[in-house]
Coordinates of C-alpha atoms and ligand atoms in Angstrom, one line a residue:
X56 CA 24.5 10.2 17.9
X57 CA 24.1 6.9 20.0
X58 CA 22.1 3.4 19.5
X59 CA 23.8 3.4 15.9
X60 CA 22.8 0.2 14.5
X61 CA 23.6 -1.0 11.0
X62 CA 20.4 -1.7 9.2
X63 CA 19.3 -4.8 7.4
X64 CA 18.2 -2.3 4.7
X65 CA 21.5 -4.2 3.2
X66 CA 19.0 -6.6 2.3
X67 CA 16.9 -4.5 -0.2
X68 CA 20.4 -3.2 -2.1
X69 CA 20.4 -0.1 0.1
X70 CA 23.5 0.6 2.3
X71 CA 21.9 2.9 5.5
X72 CA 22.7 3.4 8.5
X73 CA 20.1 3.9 11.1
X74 CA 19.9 6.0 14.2
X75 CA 17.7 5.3 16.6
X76 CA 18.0 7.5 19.4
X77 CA 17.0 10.3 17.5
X78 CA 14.3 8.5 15.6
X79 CA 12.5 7.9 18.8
X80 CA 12.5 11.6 19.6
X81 CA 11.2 12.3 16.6
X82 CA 8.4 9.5 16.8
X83 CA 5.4 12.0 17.1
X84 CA 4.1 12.8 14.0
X85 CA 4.7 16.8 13.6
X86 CA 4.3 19.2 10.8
X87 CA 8.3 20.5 11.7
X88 CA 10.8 19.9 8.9
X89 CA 11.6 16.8 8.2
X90 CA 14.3 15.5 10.5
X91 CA 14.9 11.3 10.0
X92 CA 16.6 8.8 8.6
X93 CA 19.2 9.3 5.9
X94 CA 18.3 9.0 2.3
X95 CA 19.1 6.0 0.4
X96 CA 22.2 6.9 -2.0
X97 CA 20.8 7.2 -5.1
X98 CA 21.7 5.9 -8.4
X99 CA 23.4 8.1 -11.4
X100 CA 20.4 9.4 -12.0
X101 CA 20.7 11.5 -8.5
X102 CA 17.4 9.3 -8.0
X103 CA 16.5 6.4 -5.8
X104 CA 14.0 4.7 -8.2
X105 CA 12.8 5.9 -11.7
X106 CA 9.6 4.6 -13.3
X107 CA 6.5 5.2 -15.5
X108 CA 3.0 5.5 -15.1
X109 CA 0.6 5.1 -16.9
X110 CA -2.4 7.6 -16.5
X111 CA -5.4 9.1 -17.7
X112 CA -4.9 11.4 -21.3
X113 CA -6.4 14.7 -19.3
X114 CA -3.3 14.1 -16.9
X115 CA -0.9 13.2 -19.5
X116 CA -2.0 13.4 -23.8
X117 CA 0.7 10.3 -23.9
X118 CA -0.9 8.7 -21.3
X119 CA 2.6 8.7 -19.7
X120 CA 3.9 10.4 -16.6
X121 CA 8.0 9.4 -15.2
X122 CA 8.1 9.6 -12.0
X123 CA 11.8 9.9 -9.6
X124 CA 12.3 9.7 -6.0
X125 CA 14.8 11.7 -4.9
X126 CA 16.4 12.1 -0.8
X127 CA 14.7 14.7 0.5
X128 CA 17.0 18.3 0.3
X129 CA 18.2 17.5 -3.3
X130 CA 16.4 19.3 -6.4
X131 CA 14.5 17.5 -8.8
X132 CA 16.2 16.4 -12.0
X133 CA 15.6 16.8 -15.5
X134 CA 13.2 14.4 -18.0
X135 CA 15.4 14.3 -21.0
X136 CA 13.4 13.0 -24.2
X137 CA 14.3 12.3 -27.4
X138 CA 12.1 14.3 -30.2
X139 CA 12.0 12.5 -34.1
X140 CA 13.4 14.8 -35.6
X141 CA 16.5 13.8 -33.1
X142 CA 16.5 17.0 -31.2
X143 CA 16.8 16.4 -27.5
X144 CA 13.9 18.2 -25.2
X145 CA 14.8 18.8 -21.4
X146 CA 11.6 19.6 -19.0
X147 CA 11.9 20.0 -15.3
X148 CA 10.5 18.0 -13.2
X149 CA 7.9 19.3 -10.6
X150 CA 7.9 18.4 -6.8
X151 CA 5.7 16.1 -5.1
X152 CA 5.8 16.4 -1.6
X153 CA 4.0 14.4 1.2
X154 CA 1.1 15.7 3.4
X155 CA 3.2 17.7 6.3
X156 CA 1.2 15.7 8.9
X157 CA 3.0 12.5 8.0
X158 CA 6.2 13.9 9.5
X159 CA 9.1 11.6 9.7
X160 CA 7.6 8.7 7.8
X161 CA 8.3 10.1 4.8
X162 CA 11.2 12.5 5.7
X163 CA 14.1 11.4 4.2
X164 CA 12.2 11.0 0.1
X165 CA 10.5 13.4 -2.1
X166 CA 8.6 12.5 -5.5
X167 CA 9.3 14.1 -8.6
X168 CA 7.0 13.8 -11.3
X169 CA 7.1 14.7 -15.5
X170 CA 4.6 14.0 -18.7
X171 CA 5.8 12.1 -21.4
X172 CA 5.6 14.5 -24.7
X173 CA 4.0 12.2 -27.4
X174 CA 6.2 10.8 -29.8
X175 CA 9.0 11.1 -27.7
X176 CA 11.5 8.4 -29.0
X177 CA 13.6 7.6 -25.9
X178 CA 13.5 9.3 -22.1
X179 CA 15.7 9.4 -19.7
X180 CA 16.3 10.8 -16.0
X181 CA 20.2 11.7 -16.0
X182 CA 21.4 8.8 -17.2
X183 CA 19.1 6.2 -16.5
X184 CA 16.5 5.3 -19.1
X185 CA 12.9 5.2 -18.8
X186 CA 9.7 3.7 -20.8
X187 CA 8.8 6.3 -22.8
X188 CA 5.9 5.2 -25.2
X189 CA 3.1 2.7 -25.1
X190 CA 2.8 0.9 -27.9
X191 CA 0.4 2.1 -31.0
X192 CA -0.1 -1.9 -30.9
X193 CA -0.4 -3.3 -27.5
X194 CA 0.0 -7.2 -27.5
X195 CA 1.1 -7.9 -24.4
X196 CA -0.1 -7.0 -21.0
X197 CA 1.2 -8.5 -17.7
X198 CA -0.7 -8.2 -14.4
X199 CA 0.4 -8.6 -11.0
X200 CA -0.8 -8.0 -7.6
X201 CA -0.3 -8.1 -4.0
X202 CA 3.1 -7.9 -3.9
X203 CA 4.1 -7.0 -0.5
X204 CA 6.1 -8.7 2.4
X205 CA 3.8 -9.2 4.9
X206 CA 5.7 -8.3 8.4
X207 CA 3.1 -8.8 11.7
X208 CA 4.5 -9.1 15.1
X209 CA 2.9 -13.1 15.3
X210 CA 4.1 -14.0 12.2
X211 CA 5.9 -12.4 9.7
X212 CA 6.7 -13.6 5.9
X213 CA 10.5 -14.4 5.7
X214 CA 11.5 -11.2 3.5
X215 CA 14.6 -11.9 3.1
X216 CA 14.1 -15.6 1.3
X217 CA 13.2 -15.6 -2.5
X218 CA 10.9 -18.2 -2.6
X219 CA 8.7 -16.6 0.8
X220 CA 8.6 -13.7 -0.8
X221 CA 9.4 -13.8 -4.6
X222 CA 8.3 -10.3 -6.0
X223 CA 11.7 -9.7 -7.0
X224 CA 12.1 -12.7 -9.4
X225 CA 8.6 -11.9 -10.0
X226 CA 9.1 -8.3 -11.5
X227 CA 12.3 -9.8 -13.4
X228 CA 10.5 -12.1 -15.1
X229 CA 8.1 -9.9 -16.1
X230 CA 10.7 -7.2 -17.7
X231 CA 11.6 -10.1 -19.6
X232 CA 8.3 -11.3 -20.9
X233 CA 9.1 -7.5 -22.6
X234 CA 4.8 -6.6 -21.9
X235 CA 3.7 -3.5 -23.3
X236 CA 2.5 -2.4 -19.8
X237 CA 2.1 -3.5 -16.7
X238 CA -1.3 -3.4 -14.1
X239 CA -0.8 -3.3 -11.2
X240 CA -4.3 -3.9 -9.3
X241 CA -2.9 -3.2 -5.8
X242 CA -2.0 -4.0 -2.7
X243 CA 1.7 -3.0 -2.6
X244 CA 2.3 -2.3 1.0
X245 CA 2.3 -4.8 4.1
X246 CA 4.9 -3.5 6.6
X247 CA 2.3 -2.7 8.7
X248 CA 4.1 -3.9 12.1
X249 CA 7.5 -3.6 14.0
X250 CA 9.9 -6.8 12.9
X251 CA 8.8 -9.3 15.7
X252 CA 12.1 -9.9 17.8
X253 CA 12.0 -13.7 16.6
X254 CA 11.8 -13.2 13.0
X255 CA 15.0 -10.5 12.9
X256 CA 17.5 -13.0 10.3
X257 CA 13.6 -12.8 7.8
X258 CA 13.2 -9.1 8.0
X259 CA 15.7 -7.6 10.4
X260 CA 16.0 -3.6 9.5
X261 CA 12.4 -3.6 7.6
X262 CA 11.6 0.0 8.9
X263 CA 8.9 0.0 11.5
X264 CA 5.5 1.9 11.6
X265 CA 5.9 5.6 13.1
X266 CA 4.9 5.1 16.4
X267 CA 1.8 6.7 17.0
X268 CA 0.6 7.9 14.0
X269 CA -2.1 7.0 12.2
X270 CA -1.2 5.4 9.2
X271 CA 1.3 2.3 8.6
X272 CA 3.5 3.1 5.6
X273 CA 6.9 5.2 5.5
X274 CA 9.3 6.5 3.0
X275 CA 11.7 3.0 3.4
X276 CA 9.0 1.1 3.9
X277 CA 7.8 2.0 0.4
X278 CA 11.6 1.3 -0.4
X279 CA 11.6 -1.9 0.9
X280 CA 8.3 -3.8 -0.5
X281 CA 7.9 -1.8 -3.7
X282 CA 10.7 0.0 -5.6
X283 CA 13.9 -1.9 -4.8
X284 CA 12.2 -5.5 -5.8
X285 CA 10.2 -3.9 -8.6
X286 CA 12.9 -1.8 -10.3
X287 CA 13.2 -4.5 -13.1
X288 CA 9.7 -4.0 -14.1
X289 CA 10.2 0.3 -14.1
X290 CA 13.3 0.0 -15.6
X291 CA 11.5 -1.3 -18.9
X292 CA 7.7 -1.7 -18.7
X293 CA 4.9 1.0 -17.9
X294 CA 2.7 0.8 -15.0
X295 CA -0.8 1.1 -14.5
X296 CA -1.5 1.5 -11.0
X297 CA -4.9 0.8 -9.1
X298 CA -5.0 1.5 -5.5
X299 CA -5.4 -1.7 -3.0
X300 CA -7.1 -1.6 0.0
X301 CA -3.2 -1.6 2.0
X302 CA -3.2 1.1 0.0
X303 CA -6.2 2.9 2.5
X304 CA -4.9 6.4 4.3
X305 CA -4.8 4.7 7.7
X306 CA -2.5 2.3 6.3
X307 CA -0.4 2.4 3.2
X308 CA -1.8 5.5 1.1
X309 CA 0.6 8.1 2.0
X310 CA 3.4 6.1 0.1
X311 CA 0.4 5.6 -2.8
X312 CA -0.8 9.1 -3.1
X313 CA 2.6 10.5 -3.6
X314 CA 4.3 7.6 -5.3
X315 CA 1.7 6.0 -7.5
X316 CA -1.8 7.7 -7.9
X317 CA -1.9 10.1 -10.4
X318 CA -5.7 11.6 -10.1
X319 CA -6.9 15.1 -8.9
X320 CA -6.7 13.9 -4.9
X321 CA -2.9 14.6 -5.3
X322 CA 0.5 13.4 -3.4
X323 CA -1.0 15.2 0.1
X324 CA -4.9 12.7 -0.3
X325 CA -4.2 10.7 2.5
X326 CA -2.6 13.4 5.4
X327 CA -3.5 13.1 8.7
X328 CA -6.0 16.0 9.6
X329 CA -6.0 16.5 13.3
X330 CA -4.1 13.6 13.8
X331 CA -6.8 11.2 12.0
X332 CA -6.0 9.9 8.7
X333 CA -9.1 10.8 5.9
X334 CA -11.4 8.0 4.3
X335 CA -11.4 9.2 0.1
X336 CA -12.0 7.6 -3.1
X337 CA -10.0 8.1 -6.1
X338 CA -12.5 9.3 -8.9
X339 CA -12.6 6.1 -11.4
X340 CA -10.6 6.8 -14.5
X341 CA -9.7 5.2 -18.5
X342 CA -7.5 4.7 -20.8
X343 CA -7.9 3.3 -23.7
X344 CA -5.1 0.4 -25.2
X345 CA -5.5 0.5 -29.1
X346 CA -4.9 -3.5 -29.9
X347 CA -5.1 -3.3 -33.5
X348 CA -6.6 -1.2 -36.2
X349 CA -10.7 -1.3 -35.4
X350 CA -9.9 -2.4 -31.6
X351 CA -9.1 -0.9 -28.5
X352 CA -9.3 -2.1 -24.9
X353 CA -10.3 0.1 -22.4
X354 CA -9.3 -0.2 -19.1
X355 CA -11.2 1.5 -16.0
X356 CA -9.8 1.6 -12.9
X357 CA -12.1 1.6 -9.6
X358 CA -10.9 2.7 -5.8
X359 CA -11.7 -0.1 -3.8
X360 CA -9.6 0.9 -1.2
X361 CA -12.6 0.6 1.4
X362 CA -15.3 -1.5 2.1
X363 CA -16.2 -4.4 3.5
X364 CA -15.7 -8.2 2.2
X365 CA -19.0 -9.6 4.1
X366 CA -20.9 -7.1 5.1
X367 CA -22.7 -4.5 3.3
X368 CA -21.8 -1.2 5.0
X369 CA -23.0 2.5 4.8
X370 CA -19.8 3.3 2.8
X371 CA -21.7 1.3 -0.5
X372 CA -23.4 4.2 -1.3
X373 CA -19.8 6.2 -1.9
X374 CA -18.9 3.2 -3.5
X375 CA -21.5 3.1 -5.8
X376 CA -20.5 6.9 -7.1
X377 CA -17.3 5.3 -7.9
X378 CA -18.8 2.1 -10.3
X379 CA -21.8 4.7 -11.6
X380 CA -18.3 6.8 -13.4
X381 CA -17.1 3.5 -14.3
X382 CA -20.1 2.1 -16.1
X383 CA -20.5 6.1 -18.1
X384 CA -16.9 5.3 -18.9
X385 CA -17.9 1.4 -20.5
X386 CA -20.1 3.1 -22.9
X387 CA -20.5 0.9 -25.3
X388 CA -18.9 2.0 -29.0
X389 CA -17.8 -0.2 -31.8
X390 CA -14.5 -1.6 -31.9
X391 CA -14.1 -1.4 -28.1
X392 CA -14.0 -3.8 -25.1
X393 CA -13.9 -2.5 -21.9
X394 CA -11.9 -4.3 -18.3
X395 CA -13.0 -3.0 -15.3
X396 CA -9.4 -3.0 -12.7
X397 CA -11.1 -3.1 -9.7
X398 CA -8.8 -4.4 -6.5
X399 CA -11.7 -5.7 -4.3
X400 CA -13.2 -8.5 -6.3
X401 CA -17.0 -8.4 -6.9
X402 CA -16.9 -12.0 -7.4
X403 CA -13.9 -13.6 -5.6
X404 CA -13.8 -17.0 -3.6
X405 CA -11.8 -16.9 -0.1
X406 CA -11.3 -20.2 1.2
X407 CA -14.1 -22.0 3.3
X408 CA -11.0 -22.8 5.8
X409 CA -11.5 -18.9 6.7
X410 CA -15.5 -20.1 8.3
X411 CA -14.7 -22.0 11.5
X412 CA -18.1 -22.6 12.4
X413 CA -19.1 -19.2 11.3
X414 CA -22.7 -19.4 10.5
X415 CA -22.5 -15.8 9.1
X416 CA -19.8 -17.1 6.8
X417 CA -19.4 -16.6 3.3
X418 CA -16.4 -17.4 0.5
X419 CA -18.1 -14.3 -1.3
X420 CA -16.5 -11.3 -1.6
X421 CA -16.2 -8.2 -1.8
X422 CA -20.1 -7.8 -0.1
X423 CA -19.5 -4.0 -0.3
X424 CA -18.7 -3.9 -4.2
X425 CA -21.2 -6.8 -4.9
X426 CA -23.9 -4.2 -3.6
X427 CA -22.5 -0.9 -5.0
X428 CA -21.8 -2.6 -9.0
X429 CA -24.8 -3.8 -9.0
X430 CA -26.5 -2.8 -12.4
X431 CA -23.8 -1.1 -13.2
X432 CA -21.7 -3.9 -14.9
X433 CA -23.3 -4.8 -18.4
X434 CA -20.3 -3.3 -20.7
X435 CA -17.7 -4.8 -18.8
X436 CA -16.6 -8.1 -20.6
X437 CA -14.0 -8.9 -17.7
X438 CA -13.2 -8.0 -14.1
X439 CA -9.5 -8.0 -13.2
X440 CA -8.5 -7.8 -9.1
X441 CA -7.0 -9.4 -6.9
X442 CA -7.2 -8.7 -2.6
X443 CA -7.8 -12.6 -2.0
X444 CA -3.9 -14.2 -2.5
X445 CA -4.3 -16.5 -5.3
X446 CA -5.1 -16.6 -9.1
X447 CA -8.3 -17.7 -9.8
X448 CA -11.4 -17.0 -12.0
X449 CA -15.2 -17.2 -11.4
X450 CA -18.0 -17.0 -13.8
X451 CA -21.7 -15.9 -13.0
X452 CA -24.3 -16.5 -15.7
X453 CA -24.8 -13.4 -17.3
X454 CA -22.1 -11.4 -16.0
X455 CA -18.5 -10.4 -16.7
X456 CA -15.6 -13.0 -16.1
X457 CA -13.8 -12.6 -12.7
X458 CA -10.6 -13.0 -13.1
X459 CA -8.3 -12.8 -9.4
X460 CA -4.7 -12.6 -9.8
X461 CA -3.1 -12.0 -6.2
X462 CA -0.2 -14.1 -5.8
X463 CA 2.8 -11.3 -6.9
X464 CA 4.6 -12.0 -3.1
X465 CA 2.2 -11.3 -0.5
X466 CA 1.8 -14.6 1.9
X467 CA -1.0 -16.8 -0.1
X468 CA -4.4 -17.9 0.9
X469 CA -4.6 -21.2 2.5
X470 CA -4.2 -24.2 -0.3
X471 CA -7.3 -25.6 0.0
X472 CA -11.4 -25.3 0.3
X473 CA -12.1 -23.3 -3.0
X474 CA -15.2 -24.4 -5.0
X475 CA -18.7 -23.4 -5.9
X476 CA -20.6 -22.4 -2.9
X477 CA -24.3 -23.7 -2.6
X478 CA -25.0 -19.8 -2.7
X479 CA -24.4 -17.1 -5.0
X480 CA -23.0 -13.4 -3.9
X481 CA -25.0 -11.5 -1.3
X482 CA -26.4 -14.8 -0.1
X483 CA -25.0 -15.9 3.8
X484 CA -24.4 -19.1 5.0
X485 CA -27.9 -19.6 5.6
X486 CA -28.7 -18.4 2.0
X487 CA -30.5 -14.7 3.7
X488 CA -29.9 -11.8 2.5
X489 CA -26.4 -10.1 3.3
X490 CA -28.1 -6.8 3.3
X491 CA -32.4 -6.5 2.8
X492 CA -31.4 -3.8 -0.2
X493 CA -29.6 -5.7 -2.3
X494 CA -31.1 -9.0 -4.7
X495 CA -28.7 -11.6 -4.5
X496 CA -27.0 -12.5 -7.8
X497 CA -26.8 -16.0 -9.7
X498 CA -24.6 -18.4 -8.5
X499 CA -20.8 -19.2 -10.6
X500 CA -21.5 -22.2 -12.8
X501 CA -17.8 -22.6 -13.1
X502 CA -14.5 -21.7 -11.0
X503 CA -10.8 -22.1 -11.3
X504 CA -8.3 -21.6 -8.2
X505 CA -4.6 -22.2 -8.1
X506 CA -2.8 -21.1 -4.5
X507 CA 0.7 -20.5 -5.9
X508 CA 2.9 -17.2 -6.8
X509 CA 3.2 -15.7 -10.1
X510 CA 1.9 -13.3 -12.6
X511 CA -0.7 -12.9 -15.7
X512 CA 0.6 -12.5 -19.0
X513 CA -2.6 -11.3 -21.4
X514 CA -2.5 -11.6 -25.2
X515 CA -5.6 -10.4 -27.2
X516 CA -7.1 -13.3 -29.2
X517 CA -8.0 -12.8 -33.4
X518 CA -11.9 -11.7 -32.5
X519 CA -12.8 -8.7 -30.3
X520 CA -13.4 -9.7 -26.4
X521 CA -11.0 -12.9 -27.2
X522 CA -8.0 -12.8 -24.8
X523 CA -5.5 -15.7 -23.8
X524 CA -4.0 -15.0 -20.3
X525 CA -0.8 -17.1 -19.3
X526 CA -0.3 -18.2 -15.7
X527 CA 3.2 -17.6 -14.8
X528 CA 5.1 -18.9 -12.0
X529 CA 7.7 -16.1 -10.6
X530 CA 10.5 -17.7 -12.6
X531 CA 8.0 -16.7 -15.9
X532 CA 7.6 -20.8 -16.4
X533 CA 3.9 -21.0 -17.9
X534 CA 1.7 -23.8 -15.4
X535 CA -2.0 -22.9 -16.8
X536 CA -3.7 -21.0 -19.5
X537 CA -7.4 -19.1 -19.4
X538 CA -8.9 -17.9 -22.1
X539 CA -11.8 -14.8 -22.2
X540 CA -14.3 -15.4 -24.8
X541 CA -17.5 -13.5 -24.8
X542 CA -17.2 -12.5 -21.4
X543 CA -16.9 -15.6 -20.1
X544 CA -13.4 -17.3 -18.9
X545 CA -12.0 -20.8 -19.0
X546 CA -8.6 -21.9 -17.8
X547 CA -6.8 -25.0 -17.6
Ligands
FE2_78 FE1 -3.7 -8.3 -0.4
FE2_79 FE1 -6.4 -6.4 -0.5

């Protein structure tokens, strides 16, 4: 083989070597046997990452599914759990393969995937250990988001510093906050671009886009911005995921559908079909978090995946199937509070640096999900995304705190021009109408933005809705505190 070049992959912990002569032949995206780039050597587990999700109870009754990824040719291994009464139970763990269509992007990896048994006691994937249980009281849940390194040909994030692109300290800290679970409300993929020839010592070897094809993501991409950097977290914490809108088939949601998503779409949701990558939505899905005796958090994730942020578009009305699920799901019932984990926010705050003399401007988003939740919202007491790169939280009269928590890595918003618009949601610049189907909503009488990295850290309060959430900064050093009360948040 010629062209071998030594990868920067050395950067991520993985020692590679890359050939690219025969990776540009095989650059069309073909339904042939996988032919690419050699696995990552994996750890003694005979994986290349190990982790656990956290998923609905008609996937899983423990709510818990391990998943390994494995180079591509080698068999799936074996979940090994520990029973109580000390017996040790072996299952096999089933293959999750990629959509053929996505040919040499995700070549070299395959997915395995097993349930948790309930009251398993330990779990373990050779000899690497795994979370195995959520706990029967759940008092502390850390959040993250938007935790990729953003790679674009004009200007790329330096991924190889730790303070440009901390997820790495960021998902240390957070294994040693020791949080019952993790959610993660999306965004995990942003090497959507070649490394520009100028920014090589910040991401030289950060795998490349196939050319061609119709979607961004790859097997070491997914490597690369998700489970090197976050194998702290998976080694001890479960993880809820929700899908971002990187996380969209033309884009990252090969690497989501068979890494991360765990509903009825499957691993193959987002293969090209005639050379066109689909446009879905993930059905919305629960599970519920007891807190205490008498009080249980549910949590309902939403797709937000597509969309607009300042339009209203004719995909609302697909949308809207996905928050009509959500709001069946909120039924109220006593001794329960339900969070809708929605990526998009329905009422997030961009910066007003973003208008530019846009008359059509608006710091309102999502437009699409302001639209399609409407009057679907009332047994929600809070809204956790993230999409816009900061941590912030925005009340409307009336409706469910907003909280915003997308600073885990990915390049941040610009530091200033947050505040109260003169408008509420679905209102433009000129306060119209976004769309002439949709009643604007009430302005925020109160807003909180902070343009820095870091992670949530959520503790329930004594009384049911009451919840303290710790702003972290990637080192885990505490720099603000909100607090939900009656669906309404507060932070200082
Ligand atoms: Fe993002
Ligand atoms: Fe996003």
């Amino acid at each position: 083989m010629k062209n071998q070049l030594k990868s920067g992959l050395a950067l991520i912990g993985v020692t590679a070597t890359i050939f690219v002569g025969p990776l540009a032949a095989a650059q069309a995206v073909s339904p042939a046997p996988p032919e690419s780039l050699p696995a990552p050597i994996p750890r003694t587990s005979g994986a290349i990452a190990t982790y656990t999700l956290v998923v609905p109870t008609s996937v899983s009754k423990s709510k818990l599914q391990t998943r390994a990824v494995i180079p591509y040719g080698s068999h799936c291994p074996k979940l090994t759990t520990l029973r109580p009464n000390g017996a040790t139970k072996k299952t096999k763990m089933k293959l999750r393969s990629p959509g053929a269509s996505t040919g040499a992007a995700f070549a070299s990896i395959r997915v395995c995937s097993a349930n948790i048994p309930r009251y398993s006691q330990a779990a373990s994937v050779g000899r690497v250990k795994v979370p195995f249980k959520l706990a029967s009281k759940i008092d502390k849940i850390a959040l993250l988001a938007d935790t990729g390194c953003r790679i674009k040909v004009s200007r790329s994030q330096n991924c190889s510093s730790p303070t440009d692109w901390p997820l790495a300290t960021v998902a240390k800290s957070i294994a040693a906050t020791k949080p019952d679970l993790a959610m993660m409300l999306g965004d995990f993929f942003y090497r959507e671009e070649r490394c520009p020839d100028s920014a090589v010592d910040q991401c030289g070897g950060s795998p490349a886009p196939l050319n061609g094809a119709p979607f961004k993501d790859s097997g070491y991409g997914w490597i690369a911005d998700s489970l090197v950097p976050m194998a702290p977290l998976f080694a001890t914490t479960p993880l809820l995921a929700v899908r971002g809108n990187h996380e969209a088939c033309h884009r990252g949601g090969n690497g989501y559908f068979l890494l991360m998503d765990a509903s009825p779409l499957g691993s193959k949701a987002c293969a090209p079909k005639d050379g066109v990558a689909p446009t879905n939505i993930t059905p919305s899905w629960a599970v519920d978090l007891p807190l205490k005796p008498g009080r249980t958090l549910r949590a309902i994730s939403v797709d937000t995946a597509y969309g607009l942020d300042f339009e209203v578009t004719p995909w609302e009305p697909t949308q809207a199937t996905a928050y009509t699920q959500a709001a069946k799901l909120a039924k109220r019932k006593k001794g329960r509070e339900s969070w809708m984990l929605t990526h998009r926010p329905i009422f997030g705050l961009q910066s007003t640096d973003f208008a530019a003399g846009d008359p059509k401007f608006t710091p309102w988003g999502s437009a699409d999900q302001e639209a399609a939740a409407q009057g679907k919202l009332g047994n929600f007491s809070a809204i956790m995304s993230s999409h816009v790169h900061v941590t912030q939280a925005v009340q409307l009269p009336g409706y469910p705190a907003q909280f915003v928590i997308g600073n885990g890595g990915t390049e941040l918003e610009p530091p200033t021009g947050y505040g109260i618009p003169p408008y509420g949601p679905l209102l433009d610049g000129q306060g119209n109408r976004i769309s002439p189907d949709f009643a604007p909503y009430p302005n925020a009488n109160w807003q909180w933005t902070r343009v820095q990295f870091g992670f949530v850290v959520a503790t329930p309060g004594k009384k049911p809705g009451q919840w303290t959430l710790s702003q972290r900064s990637p080192n885990g050093k505490a720099f603000a505190t909100c607090s939900l009360k009656d669906r309404t948040a507060r932070c200082k």
